[in-house]
Coordinates of C-alpha atoms in Angstrom, one line a residue:
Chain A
X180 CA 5.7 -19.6 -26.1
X181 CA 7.8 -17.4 -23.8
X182 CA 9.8 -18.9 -21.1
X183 CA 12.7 -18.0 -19.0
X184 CA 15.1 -19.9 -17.5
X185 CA 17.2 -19.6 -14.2
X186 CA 19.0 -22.9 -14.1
X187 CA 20.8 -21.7 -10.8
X188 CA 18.3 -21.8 -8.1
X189 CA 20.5 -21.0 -4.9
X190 CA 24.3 -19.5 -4.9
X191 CA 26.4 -18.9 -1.9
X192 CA 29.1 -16.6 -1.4
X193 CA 31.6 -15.0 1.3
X194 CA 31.4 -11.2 0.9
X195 CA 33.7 -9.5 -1.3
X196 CA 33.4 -12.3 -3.9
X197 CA 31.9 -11.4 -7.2
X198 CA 29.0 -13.0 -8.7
X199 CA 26.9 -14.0 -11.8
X200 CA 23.4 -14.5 -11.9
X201 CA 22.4 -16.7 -15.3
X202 CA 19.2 -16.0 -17.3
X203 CA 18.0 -17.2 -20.7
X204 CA 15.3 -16.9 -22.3
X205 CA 13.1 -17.7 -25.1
X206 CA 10.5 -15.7 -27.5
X207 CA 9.2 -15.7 -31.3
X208 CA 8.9 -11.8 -30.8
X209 CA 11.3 -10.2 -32.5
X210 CA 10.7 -7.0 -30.5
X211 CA 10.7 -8.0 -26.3
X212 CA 11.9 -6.3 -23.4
X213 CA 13.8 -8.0 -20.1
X214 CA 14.1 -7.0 -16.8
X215 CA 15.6 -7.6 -13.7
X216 CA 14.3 -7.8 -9.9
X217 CA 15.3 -8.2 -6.4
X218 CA 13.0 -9.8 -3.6
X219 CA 14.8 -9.1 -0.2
X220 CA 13.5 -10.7 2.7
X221 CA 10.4 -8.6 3.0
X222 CA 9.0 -9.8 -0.2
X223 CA 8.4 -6.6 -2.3
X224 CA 9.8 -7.1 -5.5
X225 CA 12.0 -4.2 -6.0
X226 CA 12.9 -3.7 -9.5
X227 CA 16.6 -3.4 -11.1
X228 CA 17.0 -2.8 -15.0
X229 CA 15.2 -3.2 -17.8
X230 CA 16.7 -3.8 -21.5
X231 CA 14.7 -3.6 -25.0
X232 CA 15.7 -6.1 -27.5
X233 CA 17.2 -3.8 -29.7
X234 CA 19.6 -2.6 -27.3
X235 CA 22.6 -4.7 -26.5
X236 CA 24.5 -2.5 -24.8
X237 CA 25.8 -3.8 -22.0
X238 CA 25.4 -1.5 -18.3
X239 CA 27.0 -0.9 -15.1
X240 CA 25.7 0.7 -12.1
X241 CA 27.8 1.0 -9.7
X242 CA 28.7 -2.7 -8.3
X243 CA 26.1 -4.5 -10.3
X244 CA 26.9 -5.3 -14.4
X245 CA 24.6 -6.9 -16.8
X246 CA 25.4 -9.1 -20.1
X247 CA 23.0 -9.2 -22.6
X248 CA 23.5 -11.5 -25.6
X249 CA 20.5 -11.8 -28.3
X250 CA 23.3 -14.6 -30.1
X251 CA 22.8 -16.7 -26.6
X252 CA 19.0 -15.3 -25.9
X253 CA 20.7 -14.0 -22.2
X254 CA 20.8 -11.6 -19.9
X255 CA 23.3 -12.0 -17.1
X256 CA 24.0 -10.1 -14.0
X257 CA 27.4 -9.8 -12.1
X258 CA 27.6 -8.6 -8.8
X259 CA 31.3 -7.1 -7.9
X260 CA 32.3 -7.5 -4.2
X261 CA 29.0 -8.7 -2.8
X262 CA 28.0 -7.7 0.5
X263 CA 25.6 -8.9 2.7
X264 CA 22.8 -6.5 2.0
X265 CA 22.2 -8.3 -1.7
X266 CA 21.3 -11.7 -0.3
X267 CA 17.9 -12.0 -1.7
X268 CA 15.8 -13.6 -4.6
X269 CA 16.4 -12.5 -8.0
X270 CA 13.9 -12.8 -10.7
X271 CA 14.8 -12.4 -14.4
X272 CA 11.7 -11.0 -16.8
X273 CA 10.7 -11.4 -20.4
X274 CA 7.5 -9.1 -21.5
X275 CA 6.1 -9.7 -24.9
X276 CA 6.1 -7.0 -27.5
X277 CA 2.5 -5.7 -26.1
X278 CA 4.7 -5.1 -23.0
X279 CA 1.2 -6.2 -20.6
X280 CA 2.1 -9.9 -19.7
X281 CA 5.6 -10.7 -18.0
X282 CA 6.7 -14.1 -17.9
X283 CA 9.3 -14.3 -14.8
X284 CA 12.0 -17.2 -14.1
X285 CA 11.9 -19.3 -11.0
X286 CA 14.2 -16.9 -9.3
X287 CA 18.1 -17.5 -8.0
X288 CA 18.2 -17.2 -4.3
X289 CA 21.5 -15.3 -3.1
X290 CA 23.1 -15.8 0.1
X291 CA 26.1 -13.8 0.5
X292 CA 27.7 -14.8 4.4
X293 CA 30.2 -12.4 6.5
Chain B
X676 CA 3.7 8.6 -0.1
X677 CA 3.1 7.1 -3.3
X678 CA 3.1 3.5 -3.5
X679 CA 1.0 0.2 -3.6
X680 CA -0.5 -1.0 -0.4
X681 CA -1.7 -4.3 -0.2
X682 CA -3.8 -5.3 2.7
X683 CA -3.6 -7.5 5.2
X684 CA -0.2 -8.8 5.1
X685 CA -1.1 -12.6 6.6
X686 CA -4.8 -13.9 6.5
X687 CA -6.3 -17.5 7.3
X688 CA -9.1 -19.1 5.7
X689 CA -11.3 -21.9 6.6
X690 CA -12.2 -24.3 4.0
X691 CA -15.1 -23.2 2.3
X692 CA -14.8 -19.5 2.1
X693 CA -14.0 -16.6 -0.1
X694 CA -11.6 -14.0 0.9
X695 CA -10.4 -10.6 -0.4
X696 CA -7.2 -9.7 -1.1
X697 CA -6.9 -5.4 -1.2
X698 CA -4.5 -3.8 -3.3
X699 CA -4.6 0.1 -4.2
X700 CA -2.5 2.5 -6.0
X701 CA -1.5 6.3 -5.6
X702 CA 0.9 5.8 -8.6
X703 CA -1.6 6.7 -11.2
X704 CA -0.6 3.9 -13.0
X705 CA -3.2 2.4 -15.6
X706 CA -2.3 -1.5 -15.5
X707 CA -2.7 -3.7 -12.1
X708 CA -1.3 -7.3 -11.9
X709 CA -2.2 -10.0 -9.5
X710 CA 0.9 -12.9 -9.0
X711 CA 1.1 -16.1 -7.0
X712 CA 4.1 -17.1 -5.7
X713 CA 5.0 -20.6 -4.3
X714 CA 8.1 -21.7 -2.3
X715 CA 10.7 -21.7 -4.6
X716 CA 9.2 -20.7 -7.8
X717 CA 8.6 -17.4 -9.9
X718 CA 5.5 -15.4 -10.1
X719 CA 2.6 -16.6 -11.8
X720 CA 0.2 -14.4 -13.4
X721 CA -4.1 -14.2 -12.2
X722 CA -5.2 -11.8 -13.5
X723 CA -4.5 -8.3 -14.7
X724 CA -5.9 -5.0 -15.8
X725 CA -5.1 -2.6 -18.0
X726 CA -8.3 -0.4 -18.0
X727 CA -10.5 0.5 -15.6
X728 CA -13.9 -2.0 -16.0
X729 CA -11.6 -4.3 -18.0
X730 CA -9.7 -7.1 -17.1
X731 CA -8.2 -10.8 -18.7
X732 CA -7.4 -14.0 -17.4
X733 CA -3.6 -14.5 -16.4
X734 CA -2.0 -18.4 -16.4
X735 CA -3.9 -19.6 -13.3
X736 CA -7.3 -17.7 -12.9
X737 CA -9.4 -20.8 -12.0
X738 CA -10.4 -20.4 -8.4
X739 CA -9.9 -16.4 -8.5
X740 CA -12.1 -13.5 -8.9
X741 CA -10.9 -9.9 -9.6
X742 CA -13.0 -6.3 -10.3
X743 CA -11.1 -2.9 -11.2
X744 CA -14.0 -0.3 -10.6
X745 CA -11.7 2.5 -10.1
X746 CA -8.2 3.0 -11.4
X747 CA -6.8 3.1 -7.9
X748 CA -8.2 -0.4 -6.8
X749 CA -7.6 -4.2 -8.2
X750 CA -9.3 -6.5 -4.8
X751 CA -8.9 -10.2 -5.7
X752 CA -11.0 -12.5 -4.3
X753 CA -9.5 -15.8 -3.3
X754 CA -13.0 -18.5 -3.9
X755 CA -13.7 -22.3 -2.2
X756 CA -13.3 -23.2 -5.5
X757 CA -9.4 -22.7 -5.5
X758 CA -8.3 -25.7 -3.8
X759 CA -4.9 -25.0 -3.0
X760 CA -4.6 -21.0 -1.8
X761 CA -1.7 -20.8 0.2
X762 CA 0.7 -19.2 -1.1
X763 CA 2.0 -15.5 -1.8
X764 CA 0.1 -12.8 -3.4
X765 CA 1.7 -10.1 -5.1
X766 CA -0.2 -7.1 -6.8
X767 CA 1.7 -4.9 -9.3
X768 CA 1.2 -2.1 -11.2
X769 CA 2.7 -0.3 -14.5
X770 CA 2.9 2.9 -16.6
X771 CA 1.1 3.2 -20.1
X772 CA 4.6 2.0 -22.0
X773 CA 5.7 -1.2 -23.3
X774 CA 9.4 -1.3 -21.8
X775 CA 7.8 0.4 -18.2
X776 CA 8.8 -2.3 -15.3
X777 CA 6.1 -3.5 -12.9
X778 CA 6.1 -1.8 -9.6
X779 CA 5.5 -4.1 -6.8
X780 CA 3.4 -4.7 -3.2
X781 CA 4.7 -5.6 -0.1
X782 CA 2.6 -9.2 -0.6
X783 CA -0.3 -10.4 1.3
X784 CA 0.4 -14.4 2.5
X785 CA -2.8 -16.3 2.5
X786 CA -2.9 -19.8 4.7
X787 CA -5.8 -22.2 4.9
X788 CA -6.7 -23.0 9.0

């Protein structure tokens, strides 16, 4: 069975401070793909990166980074110099090899104060 | 614009009745997902489509009702039978690909009067 795991399920920060957001996950397929999202307050889910299991390369887009380790089964995301504007939810994703059912994680909830 | 409307964004039922959730697409997109969401926990899948006229069971169907009569429309209906409704709804929808990302609705929140 599938499952993902986001142990942290609130952080708190003063701006400027960097951040990681922790995911792991689990799955028998050895072929999966994992995503990221963001839930601001308006509750759209707005989505972030994806990754394909054969693709460790780490990425950066501008202040946000993200980790992914197939040794560990995770896929963390870093934040640099938070700001206000990315206190939200964040959801971590695992869809199977069909790529039709996505199994999320409980979500991290990020507040990021002046 | 294209995008994913989900209609209405709050709605109240009584005990005893069956209401419909709306969501429709201008994305062109082929699969449409329905999600629950609860205070503090992830999404949990309905139902979903990836076909028109064709649809499967998600994690938590019981108490839920969905069609997919055009590609543009995935209405979930929301029966007495489910006894504990309120929560969030999300509707999503996805590109013919396996590594496409879901795109998302702005939610509809259901409460029981």
């Amino acid at each position: 069975a599938q499952k993902v795991t986001q142990a942290q399920t609130e952080i708190s920060v003063v701006e400027k401070e960097d951040v990681t957001l922790d995911c792991v996950y689990e799955t028998r397929d050895t072929t999966y793909y994992l995503f990221w999202y963001k839930q601001p307050p308006s509750g759209e889910l707005v989505f972030l990166i994806r990754r394909n299991s054969f693709d460790e390369q780490n990425e950066i887009s501008g202040r946000y980074s993200w980790n992914f380790q197939k040794s560990t089964s995770s896929f963390n995301f870093t934040i640099t110099a938070s700001q206000v504007v990315d206190s939200a939810v964040y959801f971590c994703a695992l869809s199977d090899t069909g790529g039709f059912k996505t199994i999320f994680g409980a979500g991290t909830r990020l507040f990021v104060k002046a | 614009d294209g995008g994913i409307t989900q209609s209405p964004k709050y709605l109240f039922r009584k005990e005893g009745q069956n209401v419909t959730l709306s969501c429709e697409q201008n994305l062109n997109h082929d699969a449409m997902y329905w999600y629950r969401q609860d205070p503090g926990q992830g999404l949990r899948l309905i139902y979903y489509s990836q076909i028109v006229n064709d649809f499967q069971k998600g994690d938590i169907a019981e108490g839920y009702s969905v069609s997919r009569e055009k590609k543009e429309s995935f209405p979930l209906t929301v029966t007495s039978a489910q006894k504990n409704p309120t929560a969030f709804y999300l509707c999503a929808t996805k590109r013919t690909g396996k590594n496409q990302p879901q795109h998302f609705g702005d939610g509809t929140r259901l409460s029981i009067l």
